[in-house]
mmCIF file of C-alpha atoms in Angstrom:
data_model
loop_
_atom_site.group_PDB
_atom_site.id
_atom_site.type_symbol
_atom_site.label_atom_id
_atom_site.label_comp_id
_atom_site.label_asym_id
_atom_site.label_seq_id
_atom_site.Cartn_x
_atom_site.Cartn_y
_atom_site.Cartn_z
ATOM 1 C CA UNK A 5 -14.655 7.914 -29.348
ATOM 2 C CA UNK A 6 -13.605 11.644 -30.118
ATOM 3 C CA UNK A 7 -12.286 15.251 -27.580
ATOM 4 C CA UNK A 8 -15.482 17.148 -27.596
ATOM 5 C CA UNK A 9 -14.231 20.028 -29.931
ATOM 6 C CA UNK A 10 -12.221 22.910 -27.863
ATOM 7 C CA UNK A 11 -12.054 21.453 -24.703
ATOM 8 C CA UNK A 12 -9.079 19.360 -23.860
ATOM 9 C CA UNK A 13 -9.834 16.265 -21.844
ATOM 10 C CA UNK A 14 -6.387 15.063 -20.852
ATOM 11 C CA UNK A 15 -5.656 14.220 -17.491
ATOM 12 C CA UNK A 16 -3.241 17.210 -16.986
ATOM 13 C CA UNK A 17 -5.959 19.494 -17.906
ATOM 14 C CA UNK A 18 -8.678 18.648 -15.986
ATOM 15 C CA UNK A 19 -6.785 17.761 -13.191
ATOM 16 C CA UNK A 20 -5.425 14.536 -12.474
ATOM 17 C CA UNK A 21 -2.215 13.808 -13.879
ATOM 18 C CA UNK A 22 -0.731 12.969 -9.790
ATOM 19 C CA UNK A 23 0.459 9.398 -8.810
ATOM 20 C CA UNK A 24 0.310 9.113 -5.204
ATOM 21 C CA UNK A 25 2.883 6.649 -5.570
ATOM 22 C CA UNK A 26 5.695 8.897 -6.792
ATOM 23 C CA UNK A 27 4.445 11.333 -4.504
ATOM 24 C CA UNK A 28 2.675 9.583 -1.618
ATOM 25 C CA UNK A 29 1.484 12.444 -0.884
ATOM 26 C CA UNK A 30 -0.775 13.278 -2.296
ATOM 27 C CA UNK A 31 -2.641 9.893 -1.489
ATOM 28 C CA UNK A 32 -5.024 9.305 -2.525
ATOM 29 C CA UNK A 33 -4.609 11.318 -5.533
ATOM 30 C CA UNK A 34 -7.004 13.457 -7.412
ATOM 31 C CA UNK A 35 -11.232 12.068 -8.007
ATOM 32 C CA UNK A 36 -12.551 13.341 -11.410
ATOM 33 C CA UNK A 37 -16.154 14.908 -10.237
ATOM 34 C CA UNK A 38 -18.163 13.094 -12.587
ATOM 35 C CA UNK A 39 -17.958 10.176 -14.430
ATOM 36 C CA UNK A 40 -15.455 9.334 -17.494
ATOM 37 C CA UNK A 41 -14.087 6.965 -19.891
ATOM 38 C CA UNK A 42 -10.122 6.060 -18.843
ATOM 39 C CA UNK A 43 -8.125 6.336 -22.469
ATOM 40 C CA UNK A 44 -4.992 6.407 -22.361
ATOM 41 C CA UNK A 45 -3.893 10.446 -21.208
ATOM 42 C CA UNK A 46 -7.809 11.270 -21.394
ATOM 43 C CA UNK A 47 -10.724 11.504 -19.472
ATOM 44 C CA UNK A 48 -13.663 11.200 -22.015
ATOM 45 C CA UNK A 49 -17.558 11.180 -21.606
ATOM 46 C CA UNK A 50 -18.961 7.904 -20.673
ATOM 47 C CA UNK A 51 -22.357 6.790 -22.753
ATOM 48 C CA UNK A 52 -24.160 4.552 -20.015
ATOM 49 C CA UNK A 53 -23.107 3.734 -16.948
ATOM 50 C CA UNK A 54 -23.223 0.104 -17.003
ATOM 51 C CA UNK A 55 -21.476 -2.337 -18.426
ATOM 52 C CA UNK A 56 -21.781 -5.637 -17.455
ATOM 53 C CA UNK A 57 -23.101 -6.958 -21.487
ATOM 54 C CA UNK A 58 -19.437 -5.547 -21.856
ATOM 55 C CA UNK A 59 -17.967 -8.813 -20.027
ATOM 56 C CA UNK A 60 -16.776 -5.960 -17.206
ATOM 57 C CA UNK A 61 -16.513 -6.682 -13.286
ATOM 58 C CA UNK A 62 -17.565 -3.820 -11.226
ATOM 59 C CA UNK A 63 -15.388 -2.552 -8.742
ATOM 60 C CA UNK A 64 -15.402 -0.589 -6.375
ATOM 61 C CA UNK A 65 -12.652 1.892 -5.585
ATOM 62 C CA UNK A 66 -12.278 3.850 -2.896
ATOM 63 C CA UNK A 67 -8.182 5.033 -1.461
ATOM 64 C CA UNK A 68 -6.051 6.070 -5.119
ATOM 65 C CA UNK A 69 -7.978 3.530 -7.214
ATOM 66 C CA UNK A 70 -10.220 6.580 -7.499
ATOM 67 C CA UNK A 71 -7.325 8.620 -8.995
ATOM 68 C CA UNK A 72 -7.098 8.489 -13.084
ATOM 69 C CA UNK A 73 -3.143 8.934 -13.245
ATOM 70 C CA UNK A 74 -2.671 6.208 -10.139
ATOM 71 C CA UNK A 75 -5.081 4.363 -12.099
ATOM 72 C CA UNK A 76 -3.083 4.735 -15.029
ATOM 73 C CA UNK A 77 -0.139 4.079 -13.883
ATOM 74 C CA UNK A 78 -0.596 0.866 -12.304
ATOM 75 C CA UNK A 79 -1.897 -0.001 -15.592
ATOM 76 C CA UNK A 80 1.402 1.447 -17.420
ATOM 77 C CA UNK A 81 3.269 -1.459 -15.275
ATOM 78 C CA UNK A 82 1.843 -4.349 -17.192
ATOM 79 C CA UNK A 83 1.502 -2.161 -20.700
ATOM 80 C CA UNK A 84 -2.674 -2.004 -20.278
ATOM 81 C CA UNK A 85 -3.402 1.309 -22.022
ATOM 82 C CA UNK A 86 -7.227 -0.406 -22.754
ATOM 83 C CA UNK A 87 -10.638 2.890 -21.176
ATOM 84 C CA UNK A 88 -11.774 1.670 -17.749
ATOM 85 C CA UNK A 89 -14.769 2.927 -17.402
ATOM 86 C CA UNK A 90 -15.515 5.108 -14.277
ATOM 87 C CA UNK A 91 -18.696 5.389 -13.320
ATOM 88 C CA UNK A 92 -19.601 7.799 -10.246
ATOM 89 C CA UNK A 93 -21.791 6.105 -8.508
ATOM 90 C CA UNK A 94 -24.324 6.164 -4.912
ATOM 91 C CA UNK A 95 -22.891 3.455 -2.035
ATOM 92 C CA UNK A 96 -25.530 3.187 0.194
ATOM 93 C CA UNK A 97 -23.397 0.536 3.553
ATOM 94 C CA UNK A 98 -19.390 1.276 3.233
ATOM 95 C CA UNK A 99 -17.045 4.627 4.253
ATOM 96 C CA UNK A 100 -13.580 4.414 4.252
ATOM 97 C CA UNK A 101 -11.533 3.946 6.575
ATOM 98 C CA UNK A 102 -7.161 3.733 7.525
ATOM 99 C CA UNK A 103 -6.020 0.166 6.913
ATOM 100 C CA UNK A 104 -4.431 -0.733 9.398
ATOM 101 C CA UNK A 105 -0.804 -0.732 7.930
ATOM 102 C CA UNK A 106 2.122 1.357 5.777
ATOM 103 C CA UNK A 107 2.397 0.901 2.265
ATOM 104 C CA UNK A 108 5.315 0.262 0.826
ATOM 105 C CA UNK A 109 4.116 3.231 -1.961
ATOM 106 C CA UNK A 110 4.721 5.441 1.460
ATOM 107 C CA UNK A 111 1.540 6.521 2.906
ATOM 108 C CA UNK A 112 -0.776 5.005 5.091
ATOM 109 C CA UNK A 113 -3.712 3.695 2.207
ATOM 110 C CA UNK A 114 -7.632 3.956 2.724
ATOM 111 C CA UNK A 115 -9.685 0.329 2.910
ATOM 112 C CA UNK A 116 -13.702 -0.367 2.793
ATOM 113 C CA UNK A 117 -15.554 -0.404 6.929
ATOM 114 C CA UNK A 118 -19.268 -1.522 6.673
ATOM 115 C CA UNK A 119 -21.591 1.782 7.694
ATOM 116 C CA UNK A 120 -24.752 1.006 8.576
ATOM 117 C CA UNK A 121 -27.124 3.365 6.706
ATOM 118 C CA UNK A 122 -23.719 5.942 5.046
ATOM 119 C CA UNK A 123 -23.770 6.936 1.541
ATOM 120 C CA UNK A 124 -20.986 7.532 0.178
ATOM 121 C CA UNK A 125 -20.579 9.177 -3.350
ATOM 122 C CA UNK A 126 -17.509 6.057 -4.955
ATOM 123 C CA UNK A 127 -16.262 5.760 -7.962
ATOM 124 C CA UNK A 128 -17.370 2.080 -9.929
ATOM 125 C CA UNK A 129 -14.236 0.316 -11.999
ATOM 126 C CA UNK A 130 -16.013 -1.308 -15.012
ATOM 127 C CA UNK A 131 -12.300 -3.862 -15.508
ATOM 128 C CA UNK A 132 -11.692 -6.244 -17.804
ATOM 129 C CA UNK A 133 -9.572 -9.698 -17.715
ATOM 130 C CA UNK A 134 -6.432 -8.162 -17.759
ATOM 131 C CA UNK A 135 -7.261 -4.590 -15.456
ATOM 132 C CA UNK A 136 -8.541 -7.191 -13.521
ATOM 133 C CA UNK A 137 -5.378 -8.372 -12.871
ATOM 134 C CA UNK A 138 -4.010 -6.028 -13.066
ATOM 135 C CA UNK A 139 -5.153 -4.756 -9.587
ATOM 136 C CA UNK A 140 -5.244 -7.412 -8.028
ATOM 137 C CA UNK A 141 -1.421 -7.385 -7.942
ATOM 138 C CA UNK A 142 -1.177 -3.611 -6.955
ATOM 139 C CA UNK A 143 -3.083 -4.459 -4.223
ATOM 140 C CA UNK A 144 -1.191 -8.216 -3.562
ATOM 141 C CA UNK A 145 -4.208 -10.608 -4.117
ATOM 142 C CA UNK A 146 -3.048 -13.207 -4.952
ATOM 143 C CA UNK A 147 0.047 -13.005 -2.145
ATOM 144 C CA UNK A 148 0.304 -14.515 0.772
ATOM 145 C CA UNK A 149 1.684 -11.969 2.022
ATOM 146 C CA UNK A 150 -0.346 -8.969 0.847
ATOM 147 C CA UNK A 151 -1.930 -6.304 2.322
ATOM 148 C CA UNK A 152 -5.907 -6.584 0.565
ATOM 149 C CA UNK A 153 -8.483 -9.423 -0.308
ATOM 150 C CA UNK A 154 -10.843 -8.965 -2.848
ATOM 151 C CA UNK A 155 -14.033 -9.655 -1.912
ATOM 152 C CA UNK A 156 -17.701 -9.862 -3.258
ATOM 153 C CA UNK A 157 -20.619 -6.867 -1.968
ATOM 154 C CA UNK A 158 -23.482 -8.379 -2.388
ATOM 155 C CA UNK A 159 -27.152 -5.931 -2.002
ATOM 156 C CA UNK A 160 -28.821 -5.354 -0.622
ATOM 157 C CA UNK A 161 -25.975 -5.986 2.147
ATOM 158 C CA UNK A 162 -23.938 -2.880 0.180
ATOM 159 C CA UNK A 163 -26.006 -1.214 -2.042
ATOM 160 C CA UNK A 164 -24.567 0.876 -5.129
ATOM 161 C CA UNK A 165 -26.464 3.201 -7.529
ATOM 162 C CA UNK A 166 -24.553 4.578 -10.532
ATOM 163 C CA UNK A 167 -26.535 7.069 -11.684
ATOM 164 C CA UNK A 168 -29.326 6.002 -14.250
ATOM 165 C CA UNK A 169 -31.369 4.866 -11.406
ATOM 166 C CA UNK A 170 -30.601 0.725 -11.394
ATOM 167 C CA UNK A 171 -28.976 -0.378 -8.308
ATOM 168 C CA UNK A 172 -26.739 -3.442 -8.573
ATOM 169 C CA UNK A 173 -26.812 -6.787 -7.864
ATOM 170 C CA UNK A 174 -23.543 -5.888 -6.043
ATOM 171 C CA UNK A 175 -20.034 -5.075 -6.570
ATOM 172 C CA UNK A 176 -15.905 -6.157 -5.593
ATOM 173 C CA UNK A 177 -14.510 -4.298 -3.491
ATOM 174 C CA UNK A 178 -10.399 -4.742 -1.383
ATOM 175 C CA UNK A 179 -9.993 -5.330 2.269
ATOM 176 C CA UNK A 180 -7.166 -4.925 4.198
ATOM 177 C CA UNK A 181 -6.345 -8.626 5.793
ATOM 178 C CA UNK A 182 -5.176 -6.299 8.678
ATOM 179 C CA UNK A 183 -8.760 -5.068 9.445
ATOM 180 C CA UNK A 184 -7.877 -1.268 9.665
ATOM 181 C CA UNK A 185 -7.889 1.952 12.593
ATOM 182 C CA UNK A 186 -10.247 3.460 15.312
ATOM 183 C CA UNK A 187 -10.977 6.892 16.107
ATOM 184 C CA UNK A 188 -10.101 5.663 19.604
ATOM 185 C CA UNK A 189 -13.654 4.459 20.409
ATOM 186 C CA UNK A 190 -13.276 1.200 18.790
ATOM 187 C CA UNK A 191 -15.081 2.387 15.899
ATOM 188 C CA UNK A 192 -13.825 2.260 12.852
ATOM 189 C CA UNK A 193 -11.841 5.238 11.782
ATOM 190 C CA UNK A 194 -12.740 7.483 8.884
ATOM 191 C CA UNK A 195 -10.147 8.542 7.154
ATOM 192 C CA UNK A 196 -9.716 12.857 6.136
ATOM 193 C CA UNK A 197 -8.791 12.171 2.562
ATOM 194 C CA UNK A 198 -4.523 13.697 3.331
ATOM 195 C CA UNK A 199 -1.689 11.832 3.891
ATOM 196 C CA UNK A 200 -0.834 14.954 5.619
ATOM 197 C CA UNK A 201 -3.047 15.580 8.468
ATOM 198 C CA UNK A 202 -3.026 11.708 9.244
ATOM 199 C CA UNK A 203 0.373 10.871 9.122
ATOM 200 C CA UNK A 204 0.946 13.477 11.967
ATOM 201 C CA UNK A 205 -2.286 13.319 13.523
ATOM 202 C CA UNK A 206 -0.844 9.606 13.835
ATOM 203 C CA UNK A 207 3.185 10.079 14.322
ATOM 204 C CA UNK A 208 1.546 12.953 16.953
ATOM 205 C CA UNK A 209 -0.549 10.093 18.715
ATOM 206 C CA UNK A 210 2.985 7.421 18.882
ATOM 207 C CA UNK A 211 6.519 8.290 19.981
ATOM 208 C CA UNK A 212 7.031 5.016 19.265
ATOM 209 C CA UNK A 213 5.788 5.418 15.379
ATOM 210 C CA UNK A 214 7.871 8.866 15.972
ATOM 211 C CA UNK A 215 10.640 6.347 16.089
ATOM 212 C CA UNK A 216 10.231 4.219 13.473
ATOM 213 C CA UNK A 217 9.092 6.930 10.726
ATOM 214 C CA UNK A 218 10.155 10.750 11.873
ATOM 215 C CA UNK A 219 8.195 13.432 12.831
ATOM 216 C CA UNK A 220 7.206 14.667 10.241
ATOM 217 C CA UNK A 221 4.726 13.576 7.205
ATOM 218 C CA UNK A 222 7.517 14.066 4.771
ATOM 219 C CA UNK A 223 10.169 12.111 6.974
ATOM 220 C CA UNK A 224 7.417 9.433 7.491
ATOM 221 C CA UNK A 225 7.192 9.435 3.518
ATOM 222 C CA UNK A 226 10.968 8.701 2.617
ATOM 223 C CA UNK A 227 11.108 6.047 4.363
ATOM 224 C CA UNK A 228 8.556 3.889 4.566
ATOM 225 C CA UNK A 229 9.809 4.345 0.298
ATOM 226 C CA UNK A 230 12.898 2.730 1.122
ATOM 227 C CA UNK A 231 13.011 0.321 3.254
ATOM 228 C CA UNK A 232 9.891 -2.708 3.358
ATOM 229 C CA UNK A 233 11.081 -3.940 6.780
ATOM 230 C CA UNK A 234 10.508 -1.227 7.996
ATOM 231 C CA UNK A 235 6.924 -0.876 6.710
ATOM 232 C CA UNK A 236 5.588 -4.175 7.908
ATOM 233 C CA UNK A 237 7.033 -2.711 11.626
ATOM 234 C CA UNK A 238 4.809 0.195 11.628
ATOM 235 C CA UNK A 239 1.614 -2.372 11.212
ATOM 236 C CA UNK A 240 2.688 -4.813 13.832
ATOM 237 C CA UNK A 241 3.880 -1.437 15.424
ATOM 238 C CA UNK A 242 -0.183 -0.247 14.785
ATOM 239 C CA UNK A 243 -1.241 -3.411 15.889
ATOM 240 C CA UNK A 244 0.775 -3.519 19.306
ATOM 241 C CA UNK A 245 0.039 -0.574 20.856
ATOM 242 C CA UNK A 246 -3.821 -1.726 19.948
ATOM 243 C CA UNK A 247 -5.243 1.087 16.909
ATOM 244 C CA UNK A 248 -6.323 -1.577 15.165
ATOM 245 C CA UNK A 249 -10.550 -3.223 15.131
ATOM 246 C CA UNK A 250 -12.443 -5.478 12.764
ATOM 247 C CA UNK A 251 -13.618 -3.478 8.954
ATOM 248 C CA UNK A 252 -16.688 -5.107 9.522
ATOM 249 C CA UNK A 253 -15.884 -6.204 6.110
ATOM 250 C CA UNK A 254 -14.207 -9.868 6.725
ATOM 251 C CA UNK A 255 -17.778 -12.619 6.670
ATOM 252 C CA UNK A 256 -17.433 -11.475 2.915
ATOM 253 C CA UNK A 257 -13.534 -12.706 2.611
ATOM 254 C CA UNK A 258 -13.972 -15.551 0.412
ATOM 255 C CA UNK A 259 -17.624 -16.006 -0.383
ATOM 256 C CA UNK A 260 -19.443 -15.074 -3.499
ATOM 257 C CA UNK A 261 -17.704 -14.713 -7.090
ATOM 258 C CA UNK A 262 -14.604 -14.042 -6.349
ATOM 259 C CA UNK A 263 -12.430 -15.927 -9.298
ATOM 260 C CA UNK A 264 -14.551 -13.799 -12.573
ATOM 261 C CA UNK A 265 -12.540 -14.096 -14.981
ATOM 262 C CA UNK A 266 -11.706 -17.202 -14.051
ATOM 263 C CA UNK A 267 -9.217 -19.024 -17.851
ATOM 264 C CA UNK A 268 -9.372 -15.718 -18.754
ATOM 265 C CA UNK A 269 -5.744 -14.655 -19.903
ATOM 266 C CA UNK A 270 -3.735 -12.197 -17.564
ATOM 267 C CA UNK A 271 -1.323 -9.891 -17.654
ATOM 268 C CA UNK A 272 2.379 -11.502 -18.031
ATOM 269 C CA UNK A 273 4.183 -8.030 -19.531
ATOM 270 C CA UNK A 274 5.713 -5.653 -17.004
ATOM 271 C CA UNK A 275 7.350 -6.241 -14.426
ATOM 272 C CA UNK A 276 5.432 -7.647 -10.999
ATOM 273 C CA UNK A 277 3.132 -4.160 -9.281
ATOM 274 C CA UNK A 278 4.596 -3.520 -6.461
ATOM 275 C CA UNK A 279 1.401 -3.720 -3.343
ATOM 276 C CA UNK A 280 0.130 -0.531 -1.496
#
């Protein structure tokens, strides 16, 4: 697919090149305004909304997986540069909560929560076997100490409309193994979509958290990136201070088509992607 004449479709030109894994306060990164095909350093127009016939599977992007810069960065760790369709979709029955763990990347990530009747505009990534294995690794799915499980969310429990008049039969999503943070009433709190206000509020609400991570978002990010054990202590502190609740999606863990590419070749080149 070629670049339209006179139009610069590079991620930098589109304002989508930022990588939260390198600059944590950028999390969740810039999302595209519309659907596109992530092809190397460019986001090109799409010619359709569903890629199941190509042997790809749909994965809901809740946080930085919807950031082309972050997505490209994850794939580059394994030397994978195959294009990824990113389809902006209407999703009903799901909202974006706050993961109840401190990421080794230096941020507090997003996590899906069940939300009856709630509609959100989210991106569906259509991934092949190698691409799915990379995202699984980056979310810690194959690891006993990982932070996320990949689950299948079937319709009509979660309704995904990719914009071509169809409704997907379901989609994968990554559910946090630690649960999510609540809003003070016991209900999952909504991720504000920016790190600075979220971390500021979390630090303000806990002297113990400030003792571990400092008084500012900048200190928090710097300390978290430098110390895995410190991140683990912060994660435990969320639970100890009773800030954690269930996402409402735990019942899907272990059900549905968990291994859509069983027997396929997975990435072997490059380092193991660090967990978020």
